[in-house]
PDB file of C-alpha atoms in Angstrom:
ATOM      1  CA  MET A 419     166.793 110.749 139.672  1.00 75.00           C
ATOM      2  CA  PHE A 420     164.178 108.548 140.133  1.00 87.00           C
ATOM      3  CA  LYS A 421     164.309 105.062 142.061  1.00 89.00           C
ATOM      4  CA  LYS A 422     160.750 104.248 142.732  1.00 93.00           C
ATOM      5  CA  ALA A 423     157.573 104.588 141.227  1.00 95.00           C
ATOM      6  CA  LYS A 424     154.080 103.569 142.944  1.00 95.00           C
ATOM      7  CA  PRO A 425     150.895 104.781 141.075  1.00 96.00           C
ATOM      8  CA  PHE A 426     147.601 105.875 141.741  1.00 96.00           C
ATOM      9  CA  PHE A 427     144.173 107.311 140.494  1.00 98.00           C
ATOM     10  CA  ILE A 428     142.030 110.592 140.393  1.00 98.00           C
ATOM     11  CA  TYR A 429     138.428 110.805 139.565  1.00 98.00           C
ATOM     12  CA  THR A 430     136.456 113.800 139.539  1.00 98.00           C
ATOM     13  CA  GLU A 431     133.194 114.104 142.565  1.00 98.00           C
ATOM     14  CA  THR A 432     132.606 117.321 141.245  1.00 97.00           C
ATOM     15  CA  PRO A 433     133.477 118.244 137.703  1.00 97.00           C
ATOM     16  CA  THR A 434     136.861 120.365 137.554  1.00 97.00           C
ATOM     17  CA  HIS A 435     138.939 122.915 136.605  1.00 96.00           C
ATOM     18  CA  VAL A 436     142.089 123.328 136.556  1.00 93.00           C
ATOM     19  CA  GLY A 437     143.208 126.284 134.322  1.00 88.00           C
ATOM     20  CA  SER A 438     145.709 126.486 131.242  1.00 80.00           C
ATOM     21  CA  GLY A 439     145.187 130.466 131.417  1.00 75.00           C
ATOM     22  CA  SER A 440     143.479 132.464 129.394  1.00 69.00           C
ATOM     23  CA  GLU A 441     143.062 132.141 125.441  1.00 66.00           C
ATOM     24  CA  LEU A 442     140.966 134.395 122.717  1.00 57.00           C
ATOM     25  CA  GLY A 443     139.187 131.040 121.753  1.00 68.00           C
ATOM     26  CA  TYR A 444     134.947 130.473 122.297  1.00 74.00           C
ATOM     27  CA  VAL A 445     136.440 129.522 126.134  1.00 87.00           C
ATOM     28  CA  ASP A 446     138.076 132.351 127.663  1.00 86.00           C
ATOM     29  CA  LEU A 447     139.438 129.862 130.515  1.00 91.00           C
ATOM     30  CA  PRO A 448     140.151 126.444 129.083  1.00 93.00           C
ATOM     31  CA  ILE A 449     141.935 123.622 131.157  1.00 95.00           C
ATOM     32  CA  GLN A 450     145.183 122.046 131.105  1.00 96.00           C
ATOM     33  CA  ARG A 451     145.443 120.000 127.683  1.00 96.00           C
ATOM     34  CA  GLU A 452     148.554 117.586 125.916  1.00 96.00           C
ATOM     35  CA  LYS A 453     150.285 120.211 123.541  1.00 94.00           C
ATOM     36  CA  HIS A 454     150.541 116.884 120.550  1.00 95.00           C
ATOM     37  CA  SER A 455     146.877 115.384 121.731  1.00 95.00           C
ATOM     38  CA  ASN A 456     145.207 117.553 122.761  1.00 95.00           C
ATOM     39  CA  TYR A 457     143.735 115.436 125.904  1.00 97.00           C
ATOM     40  CA  PRO A 458     142.789 116.752 128.778  1.00 97.00           C
ATOM     41  CA  LYS A 459     145.613 116.863 131.143  1.00 98.00           C
ATOM     42  CA  ILE A 460     146.389 118.081 135.079  1.00 97.00           C
ATOM     43  CA  GLU A 461     149.983 119.666 135.480  1.00 97.00           C
ATOM     44  CA  ALA A 462     152.047 117.223 138.060  1.00 96.00           C
ATOM     45  CA  SER A 463     152.842 121.199 140.253  1.00 95.00           C
ATOM     46  CA  GLY A 464     149.423 121.584 140.625  1.00 95.00           C
ATOM     47  CA  LEU A 465     149.238 117.987 142.775  1.00 96.00           C
ATOM     48  CA  LYS A 466     151.698 118.374 143.453  1.00 96.00           C
ATOM     49  CA  GLY A 467     150.657 121.643 145.334  1.00 95.00           C
ATOM     50  CA  SER A 468     147.364 120.535 146.147  1.00 96.00           C
ATOM     51  CA  PHE A 469     149.279 117.020 148.025  1.00 97.00           C
ATOM     52  CA  ARG A 470     151.739 119.575 149.444  1.00 96.00           C
ATOM     53  CA  SER A 471     148.651 121.594 151.434  1.00 95.00           C
ATOM     54  CA  VAL A 472     147.017 118.575 152.139  1.00 96.00           C
ATOM     55  CA  PHE A 473     149.811 117.131 154.743  1.00 96.00           C
ATOM     56  CA  ASN A 474     151.150 120.750 155.559  1.00 94.00           C
ATOM     57  CA  SER A 475     147.124 121.143 156.872  1.00 94.00           C
ATOM     58  CA  ASP A 476     147.708 117.856 158.903  1.00 93.00           C
ATOM     59  CA  SER A 477     149.624 118.343 162.941  1.00 91.00           C
ATOM     60  CA  LYS A 478     151.234 114.514 162.611  1.00 90.00           C
ATOM     61  CA  LEU A 479     152.483 115.129 158.907  1.00 92.00           C
ATOM     62  CA  LYS A 480     153.416 118.633 158.686  1.00 92.00           C
ATOM     63  CA  ASP A 481     157.167 117.794 159.640  1.00 91.00           C
ATOM     64  CA  LYS A 482     158.734 115.808 156.992  1.00 92.00           C
ATOM     65  CA  VAL A 483     156.453 118.134 154.173  1.00 93.00           C
ATOM     66  CA  LYS A 484     160.092 119.524 153.671  1.00 91.00           C
ATOM     67  CA  TYR A 485     161.388 116.764 152.835  1.00 91.00           C
ATOM     68  CA  ILE A 486     159.125 114.900 150.850  1.00 93.00           C
ATOM     69  CA  PHE A 487     158.208 118.132 148.922  1.00 94.00           C
ATOM     70  CA  GLY A 488     161.184 120.419 149.323  1.00 90.00           C
ATOM     71  CA  PRO A 489     161.365 123.238 151.807  1.00 87.00           C
ATOM     72  CA  GLU A 490     159.371 126.722 150.838  1.00 81.00           C
ATOM     73  CA  ASN A 491     163.161 128.274 150.068  1.00 74.00           C
ATOM     74  CA  GLY A 492     164.146 126.228 146.993  1.00 67.00           C
ATOM     75  CA  ASP A 493     167.612 126.502 147.360  1.00 71.00           C
ATOM     76  CA  ASP A 494     168.001 124.124 150.911  1.00 77.00           C
ATOM     77  CA  HIS A 495     167.491 121.576 148.988  1.00 80.00           C
ATOM     78  CA  ALA A 496     164.925 119.367 146.249  1.00 86.00           C
ATOM     79  CA  GLY A 497     161.928 117.313 148.072  1.00 88.00           C
ATOM     80  CA  GLY A 498     162.724 113.394 147.230  1.00 92.00           C
ATOM     81  CA  LEU A 499     158.957 113.038 146.223  1.00 95.00           C
ATOM     82  CA  GLY A 500     157.859 114.151 142.358  1.00 95.00           C
ATOM     83  CA  PHE A 501     154.548 113.138 140.154  1.00 96.00           C
ATOM     84  CA  LEU A 502     154.003 112.630 136.512  1.00 96.00           C
ATOM     85  CA  ASP A 503     151.196 114.980 134.436  1.00 97.00           C
ATOM     86  CA  GLY A 504     147.608 112.931 135.768  1.00 98.00           C
ATOM     87  CA  ARG A 505     147.215 111.562 132.593  1.00 98.00           C
ATOM     88  CA  ILE A 506     143.260 111.277 131.461  1.00 98.00           C
ATOM     89  CA  LEU A 507     142.363 107.271 131.380  1.00 98.00           C
ATOM     90  CA  LEU A 508     138.359 106.889 130.597  1.00 98.00           C
ATOM     91  CA  PHE A 509     136.093 109.758 130.288  1.00 98.00           C
ATOM     92  CA  PRO A 510     132.512 109.496 130.160  1.00 98.00           C
ATOM     93  CA  ILE A 511     129.891 110.581 127.679  1.00 98.00           C
ATOM     94  CA  LYS A 512     126.527 110.960 127.229  1.00 97.00           C
ATOM     95  CA  SER A 513     125.058 107.833 126.232  1.00 97.00           C
ATOM     96  CA  VAL A 514     120.745 106.655 124.129  1.00 96.00           C
ATOM     97  CA  LYS A 515     121.474 103.717 126.818  1.00 96.00           C
ATOM     98  CA  GLY A 516     122.206 104.530 130.307  1.00 96.00           C
ATOM     99  CA  ILE A 517     123.176 107.238 130.770  1.00 97.00           C
ATOM    100  CA  PHE A 518     126.644 107.619 130.523  1.00 98.00           C
ATOM    101  CA  GLY A 519     129.575 105.290 128.865  1.00 98.00           C
ATOM    102  CA  TRP A 520     132.988 105.977 130.254  1.00 98.00           C
ATOM    103  CA  VAL A 521     134.991 106.362 126.564  1.00 98.00           C
ATOM    104  CA  THR A 522     138.711 105.693 125.873  1.00 98.00           C
ATOM    105  CA  CYS A 523     140.934 104.798 123.234  1.00 98.00           C
ATOM    106  CA  PRO A 524     144.013 102.419 121.985  1.00 98.00           C
ATOM    107  CA  TYR A 525     146.555 105.111 122.865  1.00 98.00           C
ATOM    108  CA  VAL A 526     145.137 105.835 125.829  1.00 98.00           C
ATOM    109  CA  ILE A 527     145.532 102.162 127.299  1.00 97.00           C
ATOM    110  CA  SER A 528     148.913 101.097 125.863  1.00 97.00           C
ATOM    111  CA  ARG A 529     150.664 104.228 127.903  1.00 97.00           C
ATOM    112  CA  PHE A 530     148.433 103.381 130.607  1.00 97.00           C
ATOM    113  CA  LYS A 531     150.143  99.866 130.736  1.00 96.00           C
ATOM    114  CA  GLU A 532     153.540 101.100 129.958  1.00 95.00           C
ATOM    115  CA  GLU A 533     153.838 103.403 132.534  1.00 96.00           C
ATOM    116  CA  MET A 534     152.388 100.642 134.491  1.00 94.00           C
ATOM    117  CA  SER A 535     155.528  98.923 133.799  1.00 92.00           C
ATOM    118  CA  LEU A 536     157.489 101.370 135.458  1.00 91.00           C
ATOM    119  CA  CYS A 537     156.106 100.827 138.963  1.00 90.00           C
ATOM    120  CA  GLU A 538     156.154  98.728 142.094  1.00 75.00           C
ATOM    121  CA  GLY A 539     152.982  96.670 143.055  1.00 69.00           C
ATOM    122  CA  VAL A 540     151.297  96.594 139.686  1.00 77.00           C
ATOM    123  CA  ASN A 541     150.048  92.916 138.987  1.00 76.00           C
ATOM    124  CA  LEU A 542     150.952  92.906 134.640  1.00 80.00           C
ATOM    125  CA  GLU A 543     149.329  89.638 134.438  1.00 85.00           C
ATOM    126  CA  GLU A 544     145.747  91.819 134.593  1.00 85.00           C
ATOM    127  CA  LEU A 545     146.912  94.481 132.254  1.00 92.00           C
ATOM    128  CA  ASP A 546     148.155  91.407 129.981  1.00 92.00           C
ATOM    129  CA  GLY A 547     146.466  91.779 126.391  1.00 94.00           C
ATOM    130  CA  ILE A 548     144.660  95.275 126.807  1.00 95.00           C
ATOM    131  CA  GLU A 549     146.702  97.030 124.290  1.00 95.00           C
ATOM    132  CA  THR A 550     145.652  94.493 121.221  1.00 96.00           C
ATOM    133  CA  ILE A 551     141.855  95.790 121.852  1.00 97.00           C
ATOM    134  CA  LYS A 552     140.241  97.094 119.182  1.00 97.00           C
ATOM    135  CA  PRO A 553     138.690 100.332 118.017  1.00 98.00           C
ATOM    136  CA  TYR A 554     134.839  99.584 118.780  1.00 98.00           C
ATOM    137  CA  SER A 555     134.896  97.359 121.091  1.00 98.00           C
ATOM    138  CA  ILE A 556     132.311  96.965 125.091  1.00 97.00           C
ATOM    139  CA  VAL A 557     131.401  94.082 127.010  1.00 96.00           C
ATOM    140  CA  GLU A 558     129.115  91.223 126.239  1.00 91.00           C
ATOM    141  CA  ASN A 559     126.292  92.710 128.812  1.00 92.00           C
ATOM    142  CA  SER A 560     126.635  96.576 128.370  1.00 96.00           C
ATOM    143  CA  ASN A 561     124.023  98.470 129.438  1.00 95.00           C
ATOM    144  CA  LEU A 562     125.149 100.816 126.675  1.00 97.00           C
ATOM    145  CA  LYS A 563     123.827  99.251 123.888  1.00 95.00           C
ATOM    146  CA  LEU A 564     120.388  99.182 121.707  1.00 93.00           C
ATOM    147  CA  GLU A 565     118.754  96.372 121.694  1.00 83.00           C
ATOM    148  CA  ASP A 566     119.342  93.325 118.579  1.00 77.00           C
ATOM    149  CA  ASN A 567     121.434  95.321 117.568  1.00 84.00           C
ATOM    150  CA  ASN A 568     125.460  96.183 118.429  1.00 91.00           C
ATOM    151  CA  VAL A 569     124.922  99.605 118.244  1.00 96.00           C
ATOM    152  CA  VAL A 570     125.985 102.076 121.352  1.00 97.00           C
ATOM    153  CA  ILE A 571     124.999 106.166 121.131  1.00 97.00           C
ATOM    154  CA  LEU A 572     126.975 108.502 122.574  1.00 98.00           C
ATOM    155  CA  GLU A 573     126.165 112.337 122.288  1.00 96.00           C
ATOM    156  CA  GLU A 574     124.185 112.216 118.620  1.00 95.00           C
ATOM    157  CA  TYR A 575     127.133 110.059 117.362  1.00 97.00           C
ATOM    158  CA  SER A 576     126.140 105.490 116.774  1.00 96.00           C
ATOM    159  CA  PHE A 577     128.459 103.632 116.333  1.00 97.00           C
ATOM    160  CA  LYS A 578     129.230  99.965 115.664  1.00 96.00           C
ATOM    161  CA  VAL A 579     130.787  97.962 118.312  1.00 97.00           C
ATOM    162  CA  GLN A 580     132.156  94.218 119.055  1.00 96.00           C
ATOM    163  CA  LYS A 581     132.337  92.417 122.441  1.00 95.00           C
ATOM    164  CA  ASP A 582     136.390  92.090 123.538  1.00 96.00           C
ATOM    165  CA  ASP A 583     137.437  89.600 126.433  1.00 95.00           C
ATOM    166  CA  LYS A 584     140.515  91.332 126.551  1.00 96.00           C
ATOM    167  CA  LEU A 585     137.924  94.567 128.181  1.00 97.00           C
ATOM    168  CA  LYS A 586     135.786  93.191 130.023  1.00 96.00           C
ATOM    169  CA  LYS A 587     139.104  91.496 132.110  1.00 95.00           C
ATOM    170  CA  PHE A 588     140.028  94.775 132.111  1.00 96.00           C
ATOM    171  CA  SER A 589     137.145  96.789 132.902  1.00 97.00           C
ATOM    172  CA  GLU A 590     136.640  94.709 136.588  1.00 96.00           C
ATOM    173  CA  TRP A 591     140.006  94.862 137.056  1.00 95.00           C
ATOM    174  CA  LEU A 592     140.085  99.114 136.825  1.00 96.00           C
ATOM    175  CA  SER A 593     136.426  98.795 138.398  1.00 97.00           C
ATOM    176  CA  ASP A 594     137.412  97.096 141.803  1.00 95.00           C
ATOM    177  CA  ILE A 595     140.729  99.622 142.827  1.00 95.00           C
ATOM    178  CA  ILE A 596     137.551 103.073 141.304  1.00 96.00           C
ATOM    179  CA  PHE A 597     134.928 101.490 143.299  1.00 96.00           C
ATOM    180  CA  PRO A 598     136.172  99.563 145.915  1.00 92.00           C
ATOM    181  CA  LYS A 599     134.104  97.093 148.642  1.00 88.00           C
ATOM    182  CA  LEU A 600     133.101  99.437 151.003  1.00 82.00           C
ATOM    183  CA  GLN A 601     130.837  98.837 154.088  1.00 75.00           C
ATOM    184  CA  ASN A 602     129.039 101.502 155.744  1.00 77.00           C
ATOM    185  CA  SER A 603     125.399 101.163 157.317  1.00 69.00           C
ATOM    186  CA  SER A 604     123.553 102.205 153.988  1.00 75.00           C
ATOM    187  CA  GLY A 605     125.318  98.751 152.596  1.00 79.00           C
ATOM    188  CA  ASP A 606     128.562  98.844 149.646  1.00 88.00           C
ATOM    189  CA  VAL A 607     129.387 102.214 149.057  1.00 89.00           C
ATOM    190  CA  TYR A 608     129.701 102.009 145.904  1.00 93.00           C
ATOM    191  CA  ARG A 609     128.461  99.087 144.147  1.00 94.00           C
ATOM    192  CA  ILE A 610     126.554 100.019 141.245  1.00 95.00           C
ATOM    193  CA  PHE A 611     129.758 103.091 139.463  1.00 96.00           C
ATOM    194  CA  ARG A 612     131.321  99.109 140.314  1.00 96.00           C
ATOM    195  CA  GLU A 613     128.754  97.412 138.195  1.00 97.00           C
ATOM    196  CA  LYS A 614     128.289 100.222 135.701  1.00 98.00           C
ATOM    197  CA  MET A 615     131.842 100.369 134.829  1.00 98.00           C
ATOM    198  CA  GLN A 616     132.155  96.377 135.040  1.00 97.00           C
ATOM    199  CA  LYS A 617     129.809  97.147 131.925  1.00 97.00           C
ATOM    200  CA  ASP A 618     130.083 100.680 129.900  1.00 98.00           C
ATOM    201  CA  ILE A 619     134.174 101.293 129.517  1.00 98.00           C
ATOM    202  CA  VAL A 620     133.720 101.267 125.404  1.00 98.00           C
ATOM    203  CA  VAL A 621     136.955 101.534 123.511  1.00 98.00           C
ATOM    204  CA  LEU A 622     136.849 104.509 120.602  1.00 98.00           C
ATOM    205  CA  SER A 623     139.598 104.902 117.836  1.00 98.00           C
ATOM    206  CA  ASP A 624     141.999 107.530 119.459  1.00 97.00           C
ATOM    207  CA  ASP A 625     140.573 109.956 117.358  1.00 97.00           C
ATOM    208  CA  ASP A 626     136.546 109.351 118.551  1.00 98.00           C
ATOM    209  CA  PHE A 627     138.246 110.003 121.942  1.00 98.00           C
ATOM    210  CA  ARG A 628     140.291 113.364 121.374  1.00 97.00           C
ATOM    211  CA  ASP A 629     136.991 114.894 119.430  1.00 97.00           C
ATOM    212  CA  PHE A 630     135.340 113.758 122.670  1.00 98.00           C
ATOM    213  CA  THR A 631     137.806 114.741 125.094  1.00 97.00           C
ATOM    214  CA  ASP A 632     138.101 117.912 122.894  1.00 96.00           C
ATOM    215  CA  MET A 633     134.515 118.511 122.309  1.00 95.00           C
ATOM    216  CA  SER A 634     132.241 117.433 125.786  1.00 96.00           C
ATOM    217  CA  THR A 635     133.490 118.986 128.489  1.00 96.00           C
ATOM    218  CA  GLU A 636     131.628 120.704 130.417  1.00 95.00           C
ATOM    219  CA  VAL A 637     131.880 125.282 129.465  1.00 94.00           C
ATOM    220  CA  ILE A 638     129.214 127.037 131.755  1.00 92.00           C
ATOM    221  CA  THR A 639     128.987 130.851 131.448  1.00 88.00           C
ATOM    222  CA  ARG A 640     129.377 132.459 134.808  1.00 85.00           C
ATOM    223  CA  THR A 641     128.962 137.030 135.407  1.00 85.00           C
ATOM    224  CA  LYS A 642     129.675 139.246 138.231  1.00 79.00           C
ATOM    225  CA  ILE A 643     126.683 141.361 139.593  1.00 82.00           C
ATOM    226  CA  ASN A 644     126.377 145.044 140.358  1.00 77.00           C
ATOM    227  CA  ALA A 645     126.580 145.411 144.736  1.00 78.00           C
ATOM    228  CA  LYS A 646     124.480 148.024 144.392  1.00 80.00           C
ATOM    229  CA  ASN A 647     121.852 147.457 141.926  1.00 82.00           C
ATOM    230  CA  GLY A 648     121.740 144.055 140.698  1.00 77.00           C
ATOM    231  CA  THR A 649     122.597 144.487 137.556  1.00 75.00           C
ATOM    232  CA  VAL A 650     125.482 142.647 135.589  1.00 75.00           C
ATOM    233  CA  GLU A 651     128.811 144.186 135.516  1.00 78.00           C
ATOM    234  CA  ASP A 652     130.099 145.338 131.597  1.00 76.00           C
ATOM    235  CA  GLY A 653     132.929 143.564 130.173  1.00 70.00           C
ATOM    236  CA  ALA A 654     132.444 140.747 133.832  1.00 74.00           C
ATOM    237  CA  LEU A 655     130.727 138.028 131.243  1.00 82.00           C
ATOM    238  CA  PHE A 656     133.814 134.736 130.870  1.00 85.00           C
ATOM    239  CA  ASN A 657     133.173 131.184 130.581  1.00 90.00           C
ATOM    240  CA  GLU A 658     135.199 128.668 131.742  1.00 93.00           C
ATOM    241  CA  GLU A 659     135.858 124.755 130.950  1.00 95.00           C
ATOM    242  CA  TYR A 660     135.541 122.222 133.232  1.00 96.00           C
ATOM    243  CA  ILE A 661     136.733 118.542 133.261  1.00 97.00           C
ATOM    244  CA  PRO A 662     133.602 116.226 133.925  1.00 97.00           C
ATOM    245  CA  GLU A 663     132.815 114.369 136.314  1.00 97.00           C
ATOM    246  CA  ASN A 664     133.150 110.953 136.577  1.00 98.00           C
ATOM    247  CA  THR A 665     136.507 111.172 134.594  1.00 98.00           C
ATOM    248  CA  VAL A 666     138.560 109.354 135.504  1.00 98.00           C
ATOM    249  CA  PHE A 667     143.310 110.225 135.268  1.00 98.00           C
ATOM    250  CA  TYR A 668     145.818 108.370 136.767  1.00 98.00           C
ATOM    251  CA  SER A 669     149.598 109.038 137.973  1.00 98.00           C
ATOM    252  CA  LEU A 670     152.885 108.265 139.611  1.00 97.00           C
ATOM    253  CA  ALA A 671     154.375 108.944 142.090  1.00 96.00           C
ATOM    254  CA  LEU A 672     158.140 109.503 141.882  1.00 96.00           C
ATOM    255  CA  ALA A 673     160.606 108.316 145.403  1.00 94.00           C
ATOM    256  CA  SER A 674     163.788 109.837 144.948  1.00 91.00           C
ATOM    257  CA  ALA A 675     166.280 110.111 147.873  1.00 86.00           C
ATOM    258  CA  LEU A 676     166.307 112.494 150.395  1.00 87.00           C
ATOM    259  CA  PHE A 677     168.506 115.332 149.916  1.00 83.00           C
ATOM    260  CA  VAL A 678     169.586 115.669 154.021  1.00 81.00           C
ATOM    261  CA  ASP A 679     172.763 114.696 155.025  1.00 75.00           C
ATOM    262  CA  GLU A 680     173.210 111.418 156.495  1.00 76.00           C
ATOM    263  CA  LYS A 681     172.663 113.290 160.136  1.00 75.00           C
ATOM    264  CA  GLU A 682     169.117 114.955 159.287  1.00 76.00           C
ATOM    265  CA  LYS A 683     168.555 111.625 157.866  1.00 77.00           C
ATOM    266  CA  GLU A 684     168.039 109.576 160.953  1.00 75.00           C
ATOM    267  CA  SER A 685     165.980 111.696 163.139  1.00 74.00           C
ATOM    268  CA  ILE A 686     163.217 111.740 159.918  1.00 82.00           C
ATOM    269  CA  LYS A 687     162.941 107.891 159.311  1.00 76.00           C
ATOM    270  CA  GLU A 688     163.809 104.499 160.146  1.00 75.00           C
ATOM    271  CA  ILE A 689     167.248 102.944 159.643  1.00 72.00           C
ATOM    272  CA  ASP A 690     166.185  99.875 158.160  1.00 78.00           C
ATOM    273  CA  LYS A 691     164.167 101.577 155.354  1.00 85.00           C
ATOM    274  CA  THR A 692     165.288 102.819 152.505  1.00 90.00           C
ATOM    275  CA  ASP A 693     164.895 106.463 150.817  1.00 90.00           C
ATOM    276  CA  GLU A 694     163.019 106.232 148.521  1.00 92.00           C
ATOM    277  CA  ASP A 695     160.491 103.872 150.285  1.00 92.00           C
ATOM    278  CA  PHE A 696     160.131 105.867 153.356  1.00 93.00           C
ATOM    279  CA  ILE A 697     159.221 109.189 151.027  1.00 94.00           C
ATOM    280  CA  LEU A 698     156.533 106.039 149.603  1.00 94.00           C
ATOM    281  CA  ASP A 699     154.984 104.796 152.637  1.00 93.00           C
ATOM    282  CA  TYR A 700     154.995 107.839 153.688  1.00 94.00           C
ATOM    283  CA  PHE A 701     152.925 109.477 151.161  1.00 96.00           C
ATOM    284  CA  PHE A 702     151.066 106.825 150.563  1.00 95.00           C
ATOM    285  CA  ARG A 703     149.630 106.603 154.529  1.00 93.00           C
ATOM    286  CA  GLY A 704     148.746 110.348 153.860  1.00 94.00           C
ATOM    287  CA  ILE A 705     146.576 109.736 150.281  1.00 93.00           C
ATOM    288  CA  GLU A 706     144.857 107.110 152.829  1.00 92.00           C
ATOM    289  CA  LYS A 707     143.590 109.554 155.167  1.00 93.00           C
ATOM    290  CA  TYR A 708     142.642 111.965 152.515  1.00 93.00           C
ATOM    291  CA  ASP A 709     141.448 110.228 149.480  1.00 93.00           C
ATOM    292  CA  ILE A 710     139.126 113.403 149.383  1.00 96.00           C
ATOM    293  CA  ILE A 711     141.067 116.284 148.063  1.00 97.00           C
ATOM    294  CA  GLN A 712     140.487 119.659 145.821  1.00 97.00           C
ATOM    295  CA  ILE A 713     142.525 120.301 142.522  1.00 96.00           C
ATOM    296  CA  GLY A 714     142.312 123.451 140.711  1.00 95.00           C
ATOM    297  CA  GLY A 715     140.538 126.510 140.571  1.00 91.00           C
ATOM    298  CA  ASN A 716     136.830 127.580 142.144  1.00 92.00           C
ATOM    299  CA  ALA A 717     136.918 125.454 145.848  1.00 94.00           C
ATOM    300  CA  THR A 718     133.860 127.980 147.318  1.00 94.00           C
ATOM    301  CA  ILE A 719     131.187 126.577 144.630  1.00 93.00           C
ATOM    302  CA  GLY A 720     131.670 123.560 144.951  1.00 95.00           C
ATOM    303  CA  LYS A 721     134.984 122.256 142.183  1.00 96.00           C
ATOM    304  CA  GLY A 722     137.730 119.979 141.846  1.00 96.00           C
ATOM    305  CA  ILE A 723     136.130 117.977 145.142  1.00 98.00           C
ATOM    306  CA  VAL A 724     138.496 114.489 143.487  1.00 98.00           C
ATOM    307  CA  ARG A 725     138.965 110.870 145.259  1.00 97.00           C
ATOM    308  CA  ILE A 726     142.902 109.445 145.346  1.00 97.00           C
ATOM    309  CA  VAL A 727     142.989 105.865 144.631  1.00 96.00           C
ATOM    310  CA  THR A 728     145.599 103.136 145.205  1.00 91.00           C
ATOM    311  CA  PRO A 729     145.717  99.875 143.137  1.00 86.00           C
ATOM    312  CA  GLU A 730     145.448  98.708 146.247  1.00 73.00           C
ATOM    313  CA  GLY A 731     141.832  99.205 146.903  1.00 48.00           C
ATOM    314  CA  GLY A 732     141.483 102.843 147.999  1.00 42.00           C
ATOM    315  CA  ASN A 733     140.425 103.491 152.051  1.00 41.00           C
ATOM    316  CA  ASP A 734     138.695 102.464 155.212  1.00 40.00           C
ATOM    317  CA  ASN A 735     137.636 105.746 155.688  1.00 39.00           C
ATOM    318  CA  ALA A 736     134.278 106.147 154.636  1.00 35.00           C
TER     319      ALA A 736
END
């Protein structure tokens, strides 16, 4: 049984293919989707495998991987760390004004608030009232609105929108998490994207959001070239579906007990720390060090690069 949960966010830096296998539809290799809503998702098993691979590659983290993620031989004992599926929160859509905006819907943000209530360390006051945000809401000074009227055009569809102060508060809170204030020699690394997210989130209806996440993913046609004659091999043409870059997911890290005897526990953790606190501290220290990871297929062509951030506001490695 899980005893404590903490959230983290997944921001796609490049198009990401977390596949569900082959299908007979027009997309040969589709992405993973929720069965009941058809919204894109990232299976918890894929998240866990990606994190495990990263932690295994670090000599200072590797020795505790079998206790946190579970041993290679699953019959020995279970791991103490679990995950929820990566759930969609914001989906990018091209716009006539402002290049693109992020869309979400009442169902998604209500579910988000409900699941944040399961976690420690989340200030729910910042999320107060987000479940009451109505469809077709926008921040007052949005870059997406056409001049002199309250209309946004996303893809080829126009929507009459109204301002919502609760959306403004939520957008400011979320943008500070996804794009923390980090400085390097060039200045504030994420300033432009942080300011954009503060203004350019649109809440659509649940049905409109479902349609956009169904029809506005990236579908890329790929082929294989015969090395001898330089032509396309027969039957080697296929297409793959990708979650676009700039998409925001979230998940929960779920900590239970360490499934080893007390003597072995004493050798791997501090005596004054509970099992669940030790597990979560280990995991979140690791992702602060490795906030950029690869998830899904086609790593060799730059796909699936994602950034992991927490409500505490990212890491110090920029």
